[in-house]
XYZ file of C-alpha atoms in Angstrom:
177
model
C -3.768 -20.305 27.842
C -2.625 -17.189 25.997
C 0.347 -18.686 24.181
C 2.575 -15.772 25.203
C 5.691 -16.775 27.162
C 5.969 -14.925 30.459
C 9.637 -15.600 31.145
C 11.193 -13.943 28.095
C 12.798 -11.069 30.004
C 13.504 -7.562 28.769
C 14.355 -6.615 25.175
C 18.039 -5.740 24.796
C 19.321 -3.760 21.820
C 22.660 -5.384 20.965
C 23.454 -3.001 18.100
C 21.610 -0.256 16.264
C 22.351 1.485 12.986
C 20.402 4.095 11.059
C 17.734 1.675 9.806
C 18.234 -1.670 11.579
C 18.645 -2.884 15.146
C 19.788 -6.291 16.380
C 17.800 -7.264 19.463
C 17.780 -10.050 22.011
C 14.999 -11.158 24.304
C 15.697 -14.216 26.370
C 17.223 -16.796 24.040
C 15.784 -15.114 20.911
C 17.838 -12.860 18.642
C 16.100 -10.912 15.896
C 16.356 -7.911 13.613
C 14.094 -4.887 13.917
C 13.633 -1.591 12.129
C 15.210 1.279 14.047
C 13.314 4.435 15.006
C 9.873 2.868 14.507
C 10.194 2.959 10.715
C 7.774 0.710 8.843
C 7.449 -0.334 5.200
C 4.727 -0.010 2.572
C 4.371 -2.579 -0.221
C 2.385 -1.672 -3.326
C 0.180 -3.976 -5.378
C -0.188 -2.007 -8.615
C -2.372 -3.659 -11.248
C -3.360 -1.785 -14.399
C -5.442 -3.186 -17.279
C -4.586 -6.767 -16.322
C -0.855 -6.084 -15.875
C 1.039 -5.979 -12.584
C 3.913 -3.567 -12.033
C 7.020 -5.241 -10.569
C 10.503 -3.977 -9.831
C 13.890 -5.616 -10.045
C 16.768 -4.263 -7.990
C 20.047 -5.330 -6.420
C 19.696 -6.317 -2.759
C 22.930 -6.236 -0.761
C 21.882 -8.884 1.833
C 21.179 -11.329 -1.007
C 24.130 -10.345 -3.173
C 21.984 -10.336 -6.304
C 19.025 -8.844 -8.146
C 15.612 -9.438 -6.605
C 12.158 -9.380 -8.215
C 9.653 -7.603 -5.977
C 6.495 -5.610 -5.656
C 7.330 -1.889 -5.449
C 7.915 -0.855 -1.832
C 9.484 1.741 0.388
C 9.997 2.901 3.934
C 7.344 4.887 5.777
C 8.671 7.789 7.806
C 12.290 7.580 6.687
C 12.089 10.970 4.932
C 9.106 12.687 6.561
C 8.181 11.920 10.166
C 4.517 11.077 10.607
C 3.957 10.299 6.928
C 1.142 7.782 6.382
C 1.712 4.445 4.696
C -0.582 5.533 1.861
C 1.364 8.763 1.239
C 4.695 6.933 1.355
C 3.386 4.247 -0.991
C 2.213 6.818 -3.541
C 5.588 8.586 -3.419
C 7.567 5.339 -3.692
C 5.408 3.992 -6.532
C 6.089 7.064 -8.644
C 9.790 7.193 -7.724
C 10.441 3.497 -8.380
C 8.135 2.812 -11.326
C 7.163 6.138 -12.877
C 3.456 5.416 -12.278
C 1.176 7.747 -10.317
C -1.885 6.312 -8.594
C -5.220 8.145 -8.531
C -6.014 6.336 -5.274
C -4.187 4.190 -2.716
C -6.216 1.606 -0.787
C -4.848 0.171 2.469
C -5.263 -3.633 2.527
C -3.724 -4.520 5.894
C -0.564 -5.017 7.922
C 1.518 -8.188 7.455
C 4.757 -9.827 8.656
C 7.047 -11.539 6.152
C 9.478 -13.461 8.390
C 8.175 -13.337 11.990
C 10.616 -15.921 13.315
C 13.617 -13.692 12.597
C 12.474 -10.122 11.950
C 9.967 -7.982 13.852
C 9.435 -5.749 10.805
C 6.054 -5.750 9.169
C 4.617 -3.906 6.209
C 1.409 -2.247 5.150
C 0.127 -3.703 1.894
C -1.665 -1.185 -0.314
C -3.384 -1.411 -3.683
C -2.724 1.347 -6.220
C -5.719 2.245 -8.394
C -5.954 4.387 -11.520
C -2.343 4.293 -12.704
C -0.923 6.930 -15.036
C 2.617 6.770 -16.426
C 4.250 10.107 -15.487
C 7.970 9.345 -15.575
C 10.654 6.750 -16.198
C 10.873 5.333 -12.678
C 14.119 3.648 -11.726
C 14.402 4.998 -8.183
C 16.569 7.823 -6.923
C 20.203 8.322 -6.025
C 22.131 5.105 -6.454
C 19.081 2.895 -6.986
C 19.025 1.232 -10.388
C 15.524 -0.169 -10.424
C 14.260 -2.004 -13.504
C 10.492 -1.767 -13.974
C 8.511 -4.712 -15.358
C 4.909 -4.556 -16.544
C 3.730 -8.166 -16.617
C 0.351 -9.565 -17.684
C -1.197 -11.342 -14.689
C -2.037 -14.274 -16.971
C 1.700 -14.926 -17.486
C 3.029 -14.058 -14.013
C 3.986 -17.634 -13.070
C 6.039 -18.060 -16.251
C 7.643 -14.630 -15.839
C 8.708 -15.409 -12.255
C 10.014 -18.846 -13.285
C 12.082 -17.232 -16.055
C 13.530 -14.632 -13.670
C 14.330 -17.350 -11.119
C 16.099 -19.367 -13.839
C 18.131 -16.220 -14.666
C 19.370 -16.238 -11.062
C 17.163 -13.535 -9.568
C 15.978 -13.799 -5.976
C 12.178 -13.789 -5.659
C 10.591 -11.806 -2.835
C 8.137 -13.872 -0.760
C 5.438 -11.228 -1.288
C 5.145 -12.375 -4.915
C 3.283 -15.408 -3.551
C 0.302 -13.054 -3.524
C 0.386 -13.169 -7.339
C 1.484 -16.794 -7.680
C -1.139 -18.331 -5.369
C -3.591 -19.339 -8.138
C -0.899 -21.280 -10.035
C 0.441 -22.898 -6.843
C -2.943 -23.855 -5.398
C -4.141 -25.254 -8.727
């Protein structure tokens, strides 16, 4: 038994914008990235500190604490996840990586969204600028000691920030005990 339903029917695009598409297949409705765009998420750890970003997220209606991330192929077609990640890391945080290591492809909410992301690790960080994003982005950069990450996240949650699920990567030791 393969576990794959055979009677799902064709995929129907109900609506599509520049970056997102609403799709239906059988009884399932889900969101997808338009034009084959993917995302890259960056785990940037330097001298025992992790680099995090805080930014306003329209779907949540509030600030969100996250790992730095960005879209792959939204500006340059055919750009690799590693190249996009390096560009986004510098743009969002002001840090340049000497090397980007691809860790794998993951899905954050597979019951509702077909989008996945490539997780990368940034090595050899050098501060080269202020960060903060571009255009209308107003990204706040946080450099947090890994030893205090659970307390930092708890404080931000108490302040009303949303917490991106990918931060579980950093919180796992404190959760698992």
